[in-house]
Coordinates of C-alpha atoms in Angstrom, one line a residue:
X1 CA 0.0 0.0 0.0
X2 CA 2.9 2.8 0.6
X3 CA 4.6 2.0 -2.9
X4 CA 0.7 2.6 -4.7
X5 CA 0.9 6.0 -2.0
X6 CA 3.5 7.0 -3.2
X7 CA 2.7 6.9 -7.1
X8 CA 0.3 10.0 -7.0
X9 CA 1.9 12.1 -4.5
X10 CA 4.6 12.2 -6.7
X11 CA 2.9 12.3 -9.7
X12 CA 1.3 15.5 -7.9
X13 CA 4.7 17.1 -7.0
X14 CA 6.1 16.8 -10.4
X15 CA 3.0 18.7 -12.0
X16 CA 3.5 21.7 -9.7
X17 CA 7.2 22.0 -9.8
X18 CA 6.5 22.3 -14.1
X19 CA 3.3 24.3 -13.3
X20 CA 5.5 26.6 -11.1
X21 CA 8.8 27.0 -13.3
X22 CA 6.7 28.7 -15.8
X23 CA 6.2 32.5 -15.9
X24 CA 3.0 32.5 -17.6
X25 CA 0.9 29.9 -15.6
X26 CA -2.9 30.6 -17.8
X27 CA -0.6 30.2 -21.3
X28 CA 0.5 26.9 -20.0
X29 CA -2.7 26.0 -18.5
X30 CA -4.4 26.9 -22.0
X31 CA -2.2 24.0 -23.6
X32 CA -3.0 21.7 -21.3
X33 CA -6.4 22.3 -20.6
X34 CA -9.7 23.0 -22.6
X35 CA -11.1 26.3 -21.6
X36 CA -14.4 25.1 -21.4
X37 CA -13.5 22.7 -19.0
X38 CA -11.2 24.6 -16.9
X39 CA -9.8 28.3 -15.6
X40 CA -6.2 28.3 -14.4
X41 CA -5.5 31.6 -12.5
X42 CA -2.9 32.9 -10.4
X43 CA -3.3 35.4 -7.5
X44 CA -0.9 36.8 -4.7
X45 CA -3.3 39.2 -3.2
X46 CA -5.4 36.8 -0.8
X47 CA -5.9 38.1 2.6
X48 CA -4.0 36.3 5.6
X49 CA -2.8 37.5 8.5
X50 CA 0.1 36.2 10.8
X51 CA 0.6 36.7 14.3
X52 CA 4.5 35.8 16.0
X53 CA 3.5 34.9 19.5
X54 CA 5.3 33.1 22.2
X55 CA 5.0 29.6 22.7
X56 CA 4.3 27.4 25.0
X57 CA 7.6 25.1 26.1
X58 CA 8.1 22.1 24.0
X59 CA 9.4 18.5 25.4
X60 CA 13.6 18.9 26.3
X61 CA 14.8 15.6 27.4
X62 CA 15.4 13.0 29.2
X63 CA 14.5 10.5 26.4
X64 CA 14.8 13.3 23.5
X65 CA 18.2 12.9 22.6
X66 CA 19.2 16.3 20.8
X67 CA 22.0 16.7 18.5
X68 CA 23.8 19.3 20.6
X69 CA 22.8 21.4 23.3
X70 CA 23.1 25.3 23.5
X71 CA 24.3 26.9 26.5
X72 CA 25.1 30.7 27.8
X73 CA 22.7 33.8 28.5
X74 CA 23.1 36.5 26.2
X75 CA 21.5 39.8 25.1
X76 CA 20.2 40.1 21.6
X77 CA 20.8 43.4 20.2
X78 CA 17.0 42.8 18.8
X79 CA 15.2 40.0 20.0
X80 CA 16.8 40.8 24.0
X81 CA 17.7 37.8 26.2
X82 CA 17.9 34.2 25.8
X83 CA 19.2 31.9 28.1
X84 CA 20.2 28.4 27.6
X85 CA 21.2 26.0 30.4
X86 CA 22.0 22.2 30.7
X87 CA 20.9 20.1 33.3
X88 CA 22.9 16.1 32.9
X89 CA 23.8 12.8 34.3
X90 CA 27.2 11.7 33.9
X91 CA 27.5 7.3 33.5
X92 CA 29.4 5.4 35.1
X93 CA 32.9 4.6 34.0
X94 CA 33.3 2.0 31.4
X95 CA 36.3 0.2 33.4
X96 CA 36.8 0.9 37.3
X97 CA 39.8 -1.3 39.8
X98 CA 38.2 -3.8 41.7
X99 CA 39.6 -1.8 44.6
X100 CA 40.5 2.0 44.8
X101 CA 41.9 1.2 48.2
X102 CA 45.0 3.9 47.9
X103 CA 44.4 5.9 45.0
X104 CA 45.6 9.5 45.4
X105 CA 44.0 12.3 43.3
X106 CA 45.9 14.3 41.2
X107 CA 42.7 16.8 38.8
X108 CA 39.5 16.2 37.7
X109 CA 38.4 18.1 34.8
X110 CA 34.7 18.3 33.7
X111 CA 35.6 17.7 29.9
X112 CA 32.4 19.5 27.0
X113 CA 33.0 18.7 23.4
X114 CA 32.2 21.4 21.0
X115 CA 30.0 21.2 18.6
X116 CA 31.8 23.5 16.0
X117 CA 28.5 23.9 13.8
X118 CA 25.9 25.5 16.1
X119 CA 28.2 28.3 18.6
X120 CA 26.3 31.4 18.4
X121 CA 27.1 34.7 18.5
X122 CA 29.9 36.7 19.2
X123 CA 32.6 33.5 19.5
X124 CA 35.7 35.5 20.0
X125 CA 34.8 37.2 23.7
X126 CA 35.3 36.0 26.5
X127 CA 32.8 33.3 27.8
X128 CA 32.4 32.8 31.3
X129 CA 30.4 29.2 32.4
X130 CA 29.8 27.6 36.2
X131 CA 28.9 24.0 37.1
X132 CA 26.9 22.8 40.1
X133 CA 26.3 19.7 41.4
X134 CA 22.2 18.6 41.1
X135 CA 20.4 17.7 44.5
X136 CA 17.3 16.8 42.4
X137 CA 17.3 13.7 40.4
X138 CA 16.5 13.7 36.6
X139 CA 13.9 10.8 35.9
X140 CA 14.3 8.6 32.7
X141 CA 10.2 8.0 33.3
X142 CA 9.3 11.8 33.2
X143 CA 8.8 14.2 30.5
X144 CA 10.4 17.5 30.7
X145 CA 10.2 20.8 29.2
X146 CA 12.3 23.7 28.2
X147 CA 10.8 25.6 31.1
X148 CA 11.6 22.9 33.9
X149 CA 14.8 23.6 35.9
X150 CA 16.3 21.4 38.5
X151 CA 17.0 22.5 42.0
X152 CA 21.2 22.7 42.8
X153 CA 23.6 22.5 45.5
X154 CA 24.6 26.4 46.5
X155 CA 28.8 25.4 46.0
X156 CA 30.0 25.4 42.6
X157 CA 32.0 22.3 41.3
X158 CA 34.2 24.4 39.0
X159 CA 37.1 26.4 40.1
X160 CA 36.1 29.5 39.0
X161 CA 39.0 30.2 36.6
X162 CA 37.1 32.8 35.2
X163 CA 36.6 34.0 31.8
X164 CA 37.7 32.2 29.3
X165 CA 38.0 32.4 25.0
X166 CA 36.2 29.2 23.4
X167 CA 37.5 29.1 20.2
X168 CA 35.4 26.2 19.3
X169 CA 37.4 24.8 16.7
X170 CA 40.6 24.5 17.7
X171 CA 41.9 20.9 18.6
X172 CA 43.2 20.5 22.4
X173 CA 45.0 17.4 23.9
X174 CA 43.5 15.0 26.5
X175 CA 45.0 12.3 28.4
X176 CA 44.0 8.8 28.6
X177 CA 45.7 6.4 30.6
X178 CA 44.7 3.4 29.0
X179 CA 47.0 0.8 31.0
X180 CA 49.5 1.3 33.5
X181 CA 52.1 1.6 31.2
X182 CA 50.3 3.2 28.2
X183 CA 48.9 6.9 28.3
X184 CA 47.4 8.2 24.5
X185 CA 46.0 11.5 23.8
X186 CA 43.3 12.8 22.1
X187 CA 42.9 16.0 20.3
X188 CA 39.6 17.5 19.4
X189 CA 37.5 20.7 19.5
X190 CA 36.3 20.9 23.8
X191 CA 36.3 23.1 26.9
X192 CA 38.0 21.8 29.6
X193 CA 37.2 22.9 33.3
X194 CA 39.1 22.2 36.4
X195 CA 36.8 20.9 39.3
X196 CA 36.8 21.3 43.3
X197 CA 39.1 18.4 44.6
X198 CA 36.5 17.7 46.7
X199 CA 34.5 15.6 44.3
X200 CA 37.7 13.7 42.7
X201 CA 38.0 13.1 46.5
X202 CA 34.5 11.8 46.8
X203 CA 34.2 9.7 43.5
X204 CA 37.6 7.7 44.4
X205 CA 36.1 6.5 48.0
X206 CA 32.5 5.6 46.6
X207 CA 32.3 1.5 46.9
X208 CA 33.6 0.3 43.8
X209 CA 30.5 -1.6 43.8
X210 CA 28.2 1.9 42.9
X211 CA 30.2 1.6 39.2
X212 CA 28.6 -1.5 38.2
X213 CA 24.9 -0.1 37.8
X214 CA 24.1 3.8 36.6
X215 CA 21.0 3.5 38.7
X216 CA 23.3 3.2 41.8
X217 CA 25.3 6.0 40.7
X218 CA 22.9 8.4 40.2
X219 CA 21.9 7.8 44.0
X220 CA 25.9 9.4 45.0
X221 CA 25.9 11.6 42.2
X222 CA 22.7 13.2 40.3
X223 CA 24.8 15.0 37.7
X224 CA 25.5 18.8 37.4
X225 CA 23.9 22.1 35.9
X226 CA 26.1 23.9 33.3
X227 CA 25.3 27.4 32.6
X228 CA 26.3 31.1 31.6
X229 CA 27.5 33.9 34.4
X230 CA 26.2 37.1 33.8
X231 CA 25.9 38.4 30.4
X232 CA 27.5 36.2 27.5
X233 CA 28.2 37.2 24.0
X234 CA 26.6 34.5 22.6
X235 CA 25.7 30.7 22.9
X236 CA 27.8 27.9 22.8
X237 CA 26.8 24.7 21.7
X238 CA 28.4 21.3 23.3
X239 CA 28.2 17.6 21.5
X240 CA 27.2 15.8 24.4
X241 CA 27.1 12.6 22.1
X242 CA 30.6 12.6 21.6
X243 CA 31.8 9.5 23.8
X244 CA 34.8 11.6 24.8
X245 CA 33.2 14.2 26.8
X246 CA 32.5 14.1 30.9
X247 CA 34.2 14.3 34.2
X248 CA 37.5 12.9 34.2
X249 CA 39.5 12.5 37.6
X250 CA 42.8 11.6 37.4
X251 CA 45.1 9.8 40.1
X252 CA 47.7 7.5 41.1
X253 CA 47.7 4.4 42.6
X254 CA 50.8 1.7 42.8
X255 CA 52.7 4.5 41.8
X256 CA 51.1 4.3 38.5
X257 CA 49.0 6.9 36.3
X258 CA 45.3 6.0 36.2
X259 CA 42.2 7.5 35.0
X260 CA 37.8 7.2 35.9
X261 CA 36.2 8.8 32.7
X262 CA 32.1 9.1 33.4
X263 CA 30.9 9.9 30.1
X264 CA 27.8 11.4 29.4
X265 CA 27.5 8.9 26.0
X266 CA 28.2 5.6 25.6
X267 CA 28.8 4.7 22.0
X268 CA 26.9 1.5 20.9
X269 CA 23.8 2.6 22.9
X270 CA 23.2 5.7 20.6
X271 CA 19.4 5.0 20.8
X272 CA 19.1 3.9 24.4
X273 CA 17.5 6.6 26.6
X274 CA 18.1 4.5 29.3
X275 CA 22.2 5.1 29.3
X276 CA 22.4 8.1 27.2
X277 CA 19.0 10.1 27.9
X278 CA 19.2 11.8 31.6
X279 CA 20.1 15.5 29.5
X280 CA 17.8 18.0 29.9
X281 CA 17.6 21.7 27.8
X282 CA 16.5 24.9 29.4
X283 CA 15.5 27.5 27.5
X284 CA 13.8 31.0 28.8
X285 CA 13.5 33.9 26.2
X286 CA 13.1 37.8 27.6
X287 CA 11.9 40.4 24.7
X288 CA 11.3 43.1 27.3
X289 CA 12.1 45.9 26.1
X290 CA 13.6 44.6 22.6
X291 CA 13.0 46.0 18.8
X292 CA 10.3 43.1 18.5
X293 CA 8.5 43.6 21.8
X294 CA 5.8 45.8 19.8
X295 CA 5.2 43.1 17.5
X296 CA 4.1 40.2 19.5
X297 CA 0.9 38.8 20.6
X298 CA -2.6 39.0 18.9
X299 CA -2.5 43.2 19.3
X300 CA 1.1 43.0 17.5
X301 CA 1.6 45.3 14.8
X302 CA 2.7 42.1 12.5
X303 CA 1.7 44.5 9.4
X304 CA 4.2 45.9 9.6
X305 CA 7.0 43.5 11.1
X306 CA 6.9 39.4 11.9
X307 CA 9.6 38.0 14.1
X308 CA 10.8 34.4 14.0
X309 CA 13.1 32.8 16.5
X310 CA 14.7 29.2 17.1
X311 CA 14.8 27.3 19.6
X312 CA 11.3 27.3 20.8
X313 CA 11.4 31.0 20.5
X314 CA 8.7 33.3 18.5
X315 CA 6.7 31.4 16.2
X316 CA 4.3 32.3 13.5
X317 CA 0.6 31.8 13.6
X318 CA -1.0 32.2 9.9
X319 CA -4.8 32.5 9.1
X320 CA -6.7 32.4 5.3
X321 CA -9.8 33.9 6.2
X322 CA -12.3 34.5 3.0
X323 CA -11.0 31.7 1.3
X324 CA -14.7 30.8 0.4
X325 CA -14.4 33.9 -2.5
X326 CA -12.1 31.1 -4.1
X327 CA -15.1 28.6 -5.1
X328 CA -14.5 25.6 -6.6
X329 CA -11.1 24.9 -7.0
X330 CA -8.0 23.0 -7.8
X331 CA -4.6 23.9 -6.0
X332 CA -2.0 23.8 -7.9
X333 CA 0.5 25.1 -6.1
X334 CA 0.6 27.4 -3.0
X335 CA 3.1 28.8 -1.1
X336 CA 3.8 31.2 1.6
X337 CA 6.9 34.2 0.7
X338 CA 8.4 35.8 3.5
X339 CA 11.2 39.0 3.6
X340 CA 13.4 39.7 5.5
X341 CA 13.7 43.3 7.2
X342 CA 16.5 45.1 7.8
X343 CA 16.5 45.8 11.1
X344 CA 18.7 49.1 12.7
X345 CA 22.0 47.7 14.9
X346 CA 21.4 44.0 13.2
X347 CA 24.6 41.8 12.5
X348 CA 23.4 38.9 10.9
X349 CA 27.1 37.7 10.5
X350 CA 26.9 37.3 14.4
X351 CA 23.3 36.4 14.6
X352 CA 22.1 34.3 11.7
X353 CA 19.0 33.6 10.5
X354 CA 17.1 30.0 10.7
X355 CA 18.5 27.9 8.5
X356 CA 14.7 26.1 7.4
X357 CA 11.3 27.0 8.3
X358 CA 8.8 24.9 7.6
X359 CA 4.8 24.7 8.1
X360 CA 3.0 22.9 10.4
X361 CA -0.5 22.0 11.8
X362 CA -1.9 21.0 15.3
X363 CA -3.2 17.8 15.4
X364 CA -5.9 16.2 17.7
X365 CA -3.1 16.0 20.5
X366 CA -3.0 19.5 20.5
X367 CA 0.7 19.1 19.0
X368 CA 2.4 20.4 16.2
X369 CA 3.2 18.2 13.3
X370 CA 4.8 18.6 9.9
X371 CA 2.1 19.2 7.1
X372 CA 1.4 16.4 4.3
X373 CA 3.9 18.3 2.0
X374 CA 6.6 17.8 4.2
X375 CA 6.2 14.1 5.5
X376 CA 5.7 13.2 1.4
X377 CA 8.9 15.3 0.6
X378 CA 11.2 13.2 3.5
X379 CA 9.1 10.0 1.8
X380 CA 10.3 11.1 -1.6
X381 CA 13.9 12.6 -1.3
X382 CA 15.0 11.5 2.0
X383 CA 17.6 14.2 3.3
X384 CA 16.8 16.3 0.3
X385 CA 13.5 16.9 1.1
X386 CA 13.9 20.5 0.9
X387 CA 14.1 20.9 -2.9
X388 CA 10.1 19.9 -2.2
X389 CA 9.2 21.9 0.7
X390 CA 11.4 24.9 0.6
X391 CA 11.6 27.3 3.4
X392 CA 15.1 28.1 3.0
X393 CA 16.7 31.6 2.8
X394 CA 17.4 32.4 -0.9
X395 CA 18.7 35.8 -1.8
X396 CA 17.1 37.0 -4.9
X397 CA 18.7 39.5 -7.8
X398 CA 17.6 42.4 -6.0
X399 CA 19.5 41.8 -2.7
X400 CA 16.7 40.8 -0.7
X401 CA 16.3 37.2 1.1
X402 CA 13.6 35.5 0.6
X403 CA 12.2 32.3 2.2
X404 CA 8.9 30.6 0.2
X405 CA 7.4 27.7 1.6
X406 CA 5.3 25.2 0.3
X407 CA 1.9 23.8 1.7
X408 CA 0.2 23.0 -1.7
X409 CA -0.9 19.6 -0.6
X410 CA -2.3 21.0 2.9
X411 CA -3.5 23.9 1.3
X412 CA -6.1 21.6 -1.0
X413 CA -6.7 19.8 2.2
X414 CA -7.8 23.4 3.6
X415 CA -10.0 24.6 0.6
X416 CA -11.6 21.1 1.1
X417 CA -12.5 21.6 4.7
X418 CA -10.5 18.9 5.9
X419 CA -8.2 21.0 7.6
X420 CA -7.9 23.7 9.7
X421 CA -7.3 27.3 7.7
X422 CA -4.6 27.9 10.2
X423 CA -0.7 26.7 10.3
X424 CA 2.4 27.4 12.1
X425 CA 5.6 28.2 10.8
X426 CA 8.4 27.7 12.6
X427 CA 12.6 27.3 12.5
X428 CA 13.7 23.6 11.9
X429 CA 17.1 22.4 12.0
X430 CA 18.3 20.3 8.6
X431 CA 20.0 17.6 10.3
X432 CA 20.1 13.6 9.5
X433 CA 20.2 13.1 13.4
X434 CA 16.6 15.3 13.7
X435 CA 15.2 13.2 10.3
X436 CA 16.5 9.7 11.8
X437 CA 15.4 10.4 15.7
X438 CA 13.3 12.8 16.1
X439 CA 11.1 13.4 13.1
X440 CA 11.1 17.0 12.1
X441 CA 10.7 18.2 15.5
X442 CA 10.3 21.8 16.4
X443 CA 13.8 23.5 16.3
X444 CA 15.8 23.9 20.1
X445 CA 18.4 23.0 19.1
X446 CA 20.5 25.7 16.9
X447 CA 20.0 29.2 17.7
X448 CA 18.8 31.7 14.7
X449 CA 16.4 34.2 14.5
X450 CA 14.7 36.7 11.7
X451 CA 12.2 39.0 11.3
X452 CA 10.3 39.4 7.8
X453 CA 8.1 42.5 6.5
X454 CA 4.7 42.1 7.3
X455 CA 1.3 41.8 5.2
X456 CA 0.8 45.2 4.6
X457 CA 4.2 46.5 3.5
X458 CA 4.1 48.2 0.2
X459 CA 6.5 46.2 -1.8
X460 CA 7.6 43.2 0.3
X461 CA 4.6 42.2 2.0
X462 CA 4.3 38.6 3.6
X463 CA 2.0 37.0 1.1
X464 CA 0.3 33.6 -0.3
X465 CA 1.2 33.0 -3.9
X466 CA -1.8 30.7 -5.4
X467 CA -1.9 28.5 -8.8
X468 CA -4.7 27.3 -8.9
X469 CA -7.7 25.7 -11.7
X470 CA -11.4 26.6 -11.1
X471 CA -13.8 23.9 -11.8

């Protein structure tokens, strides 16, 4: 049955992409369709009207495994404050002595692998992080949100060395004693923060029998909180997949060099909440006093101005009232074309712009799914599914960037009552991890942000651009 499925929805996308690549869309439609019979028309003057409106907090862990996590608390020099904070379990180490009867510390470094992609911001000022120790357990059986925080112990774990330059892509050396006569090193893009003694101290005298379970672990040690001091320049983004990263203590024991890595990943068990789920994202957004303030909520002025923001930031409600003037119709192809503004003090070098938006609807659960168009597209081209859906920032001849979406599919579905005239547009990250895992989920995880003219400026007004054959 999905292979027969599959045969007209392509069939359909074809026909619109060669509808749509022509300039003169009722010539074409005149040679393919008797004029008695049919009435192809195009028209980008339908009313519709958008509202960008704060959301409600969207599901951040422990069992949604994100590709990387942001972290930091910076001020926007339009959108104003966003804050981004981690709350994780480390595992338990891979290998431990049967005894640790002896062992002396010598460091223990909390060890965050970059992901070299997704740092936001202004990179090359000083950053300044602190890590706490959790006193409230993160449940594998719960659901959390963006807006849950978990409650800390008042003494930080880090040595407070301060501010600090990431450089996220340079490679730094790490140490791993892998016998008691063999030490390699590993060099990759991290941050590396000394820790209090005090819990190198503690995690050498725990009974070597806690190691063997992570359930029995997380009873000594719940994990740690890692967020921003003050006011950052940006956001930086940690791979907490990478098998490399977490608390590394160091010691010495029979006179020899040894080594307890707790990881927050275990490779092998990529899929396996149970070992490598326990991370949770918190995310809180402040647009007091910002550029956008005015333009938020059902009274915002989005006329004149529509702002869009990642990780489960501003979305965008859109409405097609009057679409019963239309009559009888066949959609052809429909698509939504957005702007961009310029906006005064904006550095778009420093603060980029979504990389996708795409279009969804709310389902019965009250949740936000993809549309049709976008679940055929990932059916059709896999990975590539965006030469179908669109949503990306194009810059046109004029200078201007432009993103156009596609709902043609949903849009029939609309004009034929069978869904609602409503969708939400929001950022989405363009990642195999998000396709494989976590189905086209609502963007948290890489910061971006945008604001497009809205539907009633003069020459670049937010718009719906219909094909479409009466009958």
């Amino acid at each position: 049955m999905k292979a027969i499925a599959r045969i007209p929805a392509l069939a359909i996308l074809v026909s619109v992409l060669l509808l749509w690549a022509c300039n003169d869309p009722i010539s074409i439609g005149s040679d393919l369709l008797d004029d008695n019979r049919a009435d192809v028309k195009f028209v980008d003057t339908m009313a519709i009207t958008v509202e960008s409106y704060i959301p409600d907090s969207v599901v951040a862990g422990p069992r949604l495994l994100l590709s990387n996590y942001a972290c930091g608390k910076f001020e926007d020099p339009v959108f104003g404050s966003t804050e981004a904070a981690i709350f994780a379990h480390l595992l338990v180490p891979n290998s431990t002595e049967s005894s640790l009867t002896g062992a002396e510390l010598d460091s223990i470094r909390l060890v965050l692998p970059f992901d070299t992609l997704t740092n936001y911001g202004n990179i090359n000022l000083p950053f300044e992080l602190e890590i706490h120790r959790l006193a409230e357990k993160i449940s594998l059986d719960q659901t959390y949100y963006t807006d849950k925080t978990f409650a800390t112990e008042a003494a930080k774990l880090d040595l407070n060395s301060g501010p600090f330059l990431p450089n996220p892509k340079a490679d730094r050396t790490v140490l791993n004693y892998t016998s008691d006569t063999q030490v390699d090193t590993f060099s990759f893009p991290h941050l590396r923060i000394p820790l209090e003694d005090a819990l190198g101290t503690e995690l050498l005298s725990l009974d070597p029998a806690v190691y063997l379970n992570d359930s029995l672990f997380f009873e000594k040690f719940k994990g740690i909180r890692i967020q921003g001091v003050g006011t950052q320049p940006g956001l930086l983004s940690f791979d907490l997949f990478s098998s490399r990263g977490g608390i590394l203590v160091y010691y010495r024991k029979d006179g020899k060099n040894r080594q307890l890595h707790f990881p927050f990943y275990v490779a092998g068990d990529l899929f396996s909440a149970a070992r490598n789920g326990g991370k949770v994202l918190h995310v809180k957004h402040d647009y007091t006093g910002s550029q956008v303030a005015p333009f938020i909520g059902a009274t915002g002025r989005t006329d004149s101005l529509i702002p869009l923001q990642s990780i489960n930031g501003l979305q965008l409600r859109v409405q097609f009232p009057n679409l019963a003037a239309l009559g009888n119709i066949i959609i052809n192809q429909a698509e939504l074309e957005f702007t961009v503004a310029d906006m005064p003090g904006d550095d778009i070098n420093l603060f980029t712009r979504p990389a996708q938006v795409l279009p969804y609807e709310i389902n019965s659960d009250g949740r936000a799914v993809p549309i049709r168009d976008v679940s055929i597209a990932v059916q059709l081209r896999g990975q590539d599914y965006n030469i179908f859906t669109g949503g990306n920032p194009v810059r046109q001849s004029d200078g201007r960037v432009v993103y156009k979406i596609n709902l043609t599919s949903h849009f029939q579905r609309i004009i034929d009552q069978s869904a609602q005239a409503e969708l939400i547009i929001a950022p989405h990250l363009l990642t195999a991890t998000t396709l494989l895992s976590n189905f086209l989920f609502l963007n948290i995880e890489q910061p971006g942000r945008t604001v497009f003219y809205g539907t009633a400026h003069p020459s670049y007004r937010a718009k719906l651009n219909l094909l479409f054959t009466s009958i």
